PDB file of C-alpha atoms in Angstrom:
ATOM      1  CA  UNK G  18      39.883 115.590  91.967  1.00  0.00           C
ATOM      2  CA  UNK G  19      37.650 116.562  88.891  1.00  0.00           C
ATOM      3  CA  UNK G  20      38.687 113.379  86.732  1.00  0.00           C
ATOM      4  CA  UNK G  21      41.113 115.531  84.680  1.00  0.00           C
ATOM      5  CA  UNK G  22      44.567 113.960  83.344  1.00  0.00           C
ATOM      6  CA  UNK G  23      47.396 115.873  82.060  1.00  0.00           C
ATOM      7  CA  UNK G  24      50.985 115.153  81.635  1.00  0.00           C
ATOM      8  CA  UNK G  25      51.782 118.332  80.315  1.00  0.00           C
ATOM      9  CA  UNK G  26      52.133 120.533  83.170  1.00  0.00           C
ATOM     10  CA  UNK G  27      54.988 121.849  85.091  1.00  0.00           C
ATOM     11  CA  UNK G  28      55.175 119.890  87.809  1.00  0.00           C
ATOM     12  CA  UNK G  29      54.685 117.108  85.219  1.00  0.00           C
ATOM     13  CA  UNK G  30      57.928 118.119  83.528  1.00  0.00           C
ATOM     14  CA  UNK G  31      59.706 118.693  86.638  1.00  0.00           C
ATOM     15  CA  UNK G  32      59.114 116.960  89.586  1.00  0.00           C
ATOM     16  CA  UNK G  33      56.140 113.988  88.202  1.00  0.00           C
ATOM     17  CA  UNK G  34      58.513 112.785  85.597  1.00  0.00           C
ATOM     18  CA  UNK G  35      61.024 111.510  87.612  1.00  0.00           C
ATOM     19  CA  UNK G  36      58.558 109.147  88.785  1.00  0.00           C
ATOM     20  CA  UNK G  37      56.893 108.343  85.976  1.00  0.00           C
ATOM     21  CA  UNK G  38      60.583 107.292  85.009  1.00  0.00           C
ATOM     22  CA  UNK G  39      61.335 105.232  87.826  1.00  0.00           C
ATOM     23  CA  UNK G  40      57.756 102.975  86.636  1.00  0.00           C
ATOM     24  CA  UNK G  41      59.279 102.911  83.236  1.00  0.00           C
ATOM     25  CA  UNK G  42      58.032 106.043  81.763  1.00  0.00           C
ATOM     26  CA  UNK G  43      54.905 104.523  80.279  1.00  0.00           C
ATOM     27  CA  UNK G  44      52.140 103.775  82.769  1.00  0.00           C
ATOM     28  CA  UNK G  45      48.621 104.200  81.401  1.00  0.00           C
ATOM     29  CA  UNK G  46      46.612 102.558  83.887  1.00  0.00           C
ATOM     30  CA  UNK G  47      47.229 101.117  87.252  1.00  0.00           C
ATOM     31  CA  UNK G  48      44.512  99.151  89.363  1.00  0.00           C
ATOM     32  CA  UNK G  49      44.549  98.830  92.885  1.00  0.00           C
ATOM     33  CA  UNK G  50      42.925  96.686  95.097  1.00  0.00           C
ATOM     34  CA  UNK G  51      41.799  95.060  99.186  1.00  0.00           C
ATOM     35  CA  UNK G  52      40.715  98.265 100.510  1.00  0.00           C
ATOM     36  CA  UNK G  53      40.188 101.825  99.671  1.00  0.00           C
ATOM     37  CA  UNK G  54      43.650 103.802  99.494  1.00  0.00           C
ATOM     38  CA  UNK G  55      43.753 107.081 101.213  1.00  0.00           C
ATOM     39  CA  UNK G  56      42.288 110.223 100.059  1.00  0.00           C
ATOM     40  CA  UNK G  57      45.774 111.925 100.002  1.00  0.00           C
ATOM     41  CA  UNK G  58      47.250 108.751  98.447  1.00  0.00           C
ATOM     42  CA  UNK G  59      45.313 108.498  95.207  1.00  0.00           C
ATOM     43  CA  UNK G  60      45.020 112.097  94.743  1.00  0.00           C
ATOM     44  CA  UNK G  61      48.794 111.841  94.718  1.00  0.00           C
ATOM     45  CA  UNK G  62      48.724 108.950  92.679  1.00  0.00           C
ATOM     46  CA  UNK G  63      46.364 109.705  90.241  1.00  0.00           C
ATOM     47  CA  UNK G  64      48.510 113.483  89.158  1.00  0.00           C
ATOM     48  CA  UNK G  65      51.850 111.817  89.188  1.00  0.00           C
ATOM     49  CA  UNK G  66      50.937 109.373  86.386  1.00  0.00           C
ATOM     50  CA  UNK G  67      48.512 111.165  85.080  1.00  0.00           C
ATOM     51  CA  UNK G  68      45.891 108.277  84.127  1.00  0.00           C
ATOM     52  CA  UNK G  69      43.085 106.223  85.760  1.00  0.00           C
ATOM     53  CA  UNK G  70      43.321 104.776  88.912  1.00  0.00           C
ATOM     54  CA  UNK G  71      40.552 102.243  89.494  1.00  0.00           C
ATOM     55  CA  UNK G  72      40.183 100.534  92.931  1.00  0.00           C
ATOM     56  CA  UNK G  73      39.021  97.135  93.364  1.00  0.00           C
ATOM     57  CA  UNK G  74      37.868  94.656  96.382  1.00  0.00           C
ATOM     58  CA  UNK G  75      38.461  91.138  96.023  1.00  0.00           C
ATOM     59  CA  UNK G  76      39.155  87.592  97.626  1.00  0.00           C
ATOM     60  CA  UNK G  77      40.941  84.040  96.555  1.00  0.00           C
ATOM     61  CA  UNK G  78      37.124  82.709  97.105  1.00  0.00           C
ATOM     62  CA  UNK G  79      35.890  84.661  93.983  1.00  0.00           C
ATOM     63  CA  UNK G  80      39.133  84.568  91.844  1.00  0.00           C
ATOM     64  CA  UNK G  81      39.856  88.104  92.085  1.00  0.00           C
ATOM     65  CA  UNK G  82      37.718  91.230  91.861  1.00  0.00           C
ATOM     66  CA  UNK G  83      34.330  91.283  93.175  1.00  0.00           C
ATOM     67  CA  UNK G  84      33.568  95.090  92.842  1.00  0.00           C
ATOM     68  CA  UNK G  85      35.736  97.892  90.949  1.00  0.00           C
ATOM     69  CA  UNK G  86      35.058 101.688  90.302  1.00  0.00           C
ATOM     70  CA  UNK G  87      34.927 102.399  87.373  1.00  0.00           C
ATOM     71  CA  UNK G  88      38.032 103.740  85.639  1.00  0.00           C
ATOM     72  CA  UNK G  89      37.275 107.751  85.620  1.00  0.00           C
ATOM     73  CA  UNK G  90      34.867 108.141  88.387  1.00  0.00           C
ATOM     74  CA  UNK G  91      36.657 111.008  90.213  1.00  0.00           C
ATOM     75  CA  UNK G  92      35.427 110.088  93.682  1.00  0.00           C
ATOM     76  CA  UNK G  93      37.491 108.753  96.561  1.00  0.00           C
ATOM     77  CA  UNK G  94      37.378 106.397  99.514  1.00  0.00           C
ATOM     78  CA  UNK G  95      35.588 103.409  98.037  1.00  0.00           C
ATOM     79  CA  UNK G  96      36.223 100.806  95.845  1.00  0.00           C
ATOM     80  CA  UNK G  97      33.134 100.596  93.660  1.00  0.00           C
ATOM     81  CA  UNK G  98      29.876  98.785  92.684  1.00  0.00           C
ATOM     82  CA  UNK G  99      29.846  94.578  92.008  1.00  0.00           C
ATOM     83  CA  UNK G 100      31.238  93.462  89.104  1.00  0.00           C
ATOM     84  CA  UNK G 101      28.641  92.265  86.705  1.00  0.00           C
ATOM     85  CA  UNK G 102      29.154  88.425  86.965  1.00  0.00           C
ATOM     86  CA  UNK G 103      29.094  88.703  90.753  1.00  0.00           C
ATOM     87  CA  UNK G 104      25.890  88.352  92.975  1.00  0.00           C
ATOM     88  CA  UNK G 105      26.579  89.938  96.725  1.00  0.00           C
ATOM     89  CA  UNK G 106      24.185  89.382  99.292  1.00  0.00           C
ATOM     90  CA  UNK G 107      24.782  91.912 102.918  1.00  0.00           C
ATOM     91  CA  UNK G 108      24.285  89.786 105.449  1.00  0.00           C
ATOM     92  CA  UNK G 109      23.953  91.304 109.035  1.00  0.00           C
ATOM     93  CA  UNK G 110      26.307  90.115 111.455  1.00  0.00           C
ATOM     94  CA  UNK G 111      25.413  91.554 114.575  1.00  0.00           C
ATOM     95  CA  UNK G 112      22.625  89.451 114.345  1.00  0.00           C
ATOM     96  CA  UNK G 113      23.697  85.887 113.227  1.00  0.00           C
TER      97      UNK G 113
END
């Protein structure tokens, strides 16, 4: 929860590596993306392989990505600012 990856730990030697194993053994970044993954999820996620876990929205529309967190921001339950070649306008729908 405080941005801080290890692979060195005990449950890391134990329990983590098995997984790690199962992904090959050599994961250093995964990227996930549609809509925010659970709290419990990605803190899960993020101390079994020990690296980065950026999450990502996207659609066909704009060929992929149109916002992404960034890498090692340690915060959960979004998925980020724009991209910087995107332009998103918030339109209200209530009102259309």
């Amino acid at each position: 929860q405080k941005g801080i990856y290890r692979r060195n730990t005990f449950y890391d030697r134990i329990v983590f590596n098995k997984i790690r194993d199962k992904f090959g053994g050599n994961v250093v970044r995964i990227a996930t993306g549609s809509a925010p993954i659970s709290n419990e999820v990605m803190i899960f996620s993020k101390a079994v392989f020990g690296c980065p876990i950026p999450e990502g929205y996207g659609q066909t529309e704009a060929t992929c990505s149109i916002t992404m967190t960034h890498p090692f921001d340690p915060s959960l339950g979004h998925v980020g600012a724009p991209v910087a070649c995107y332009m998103v306008k918030l339109v209200d729908v209530i009102n259309i």
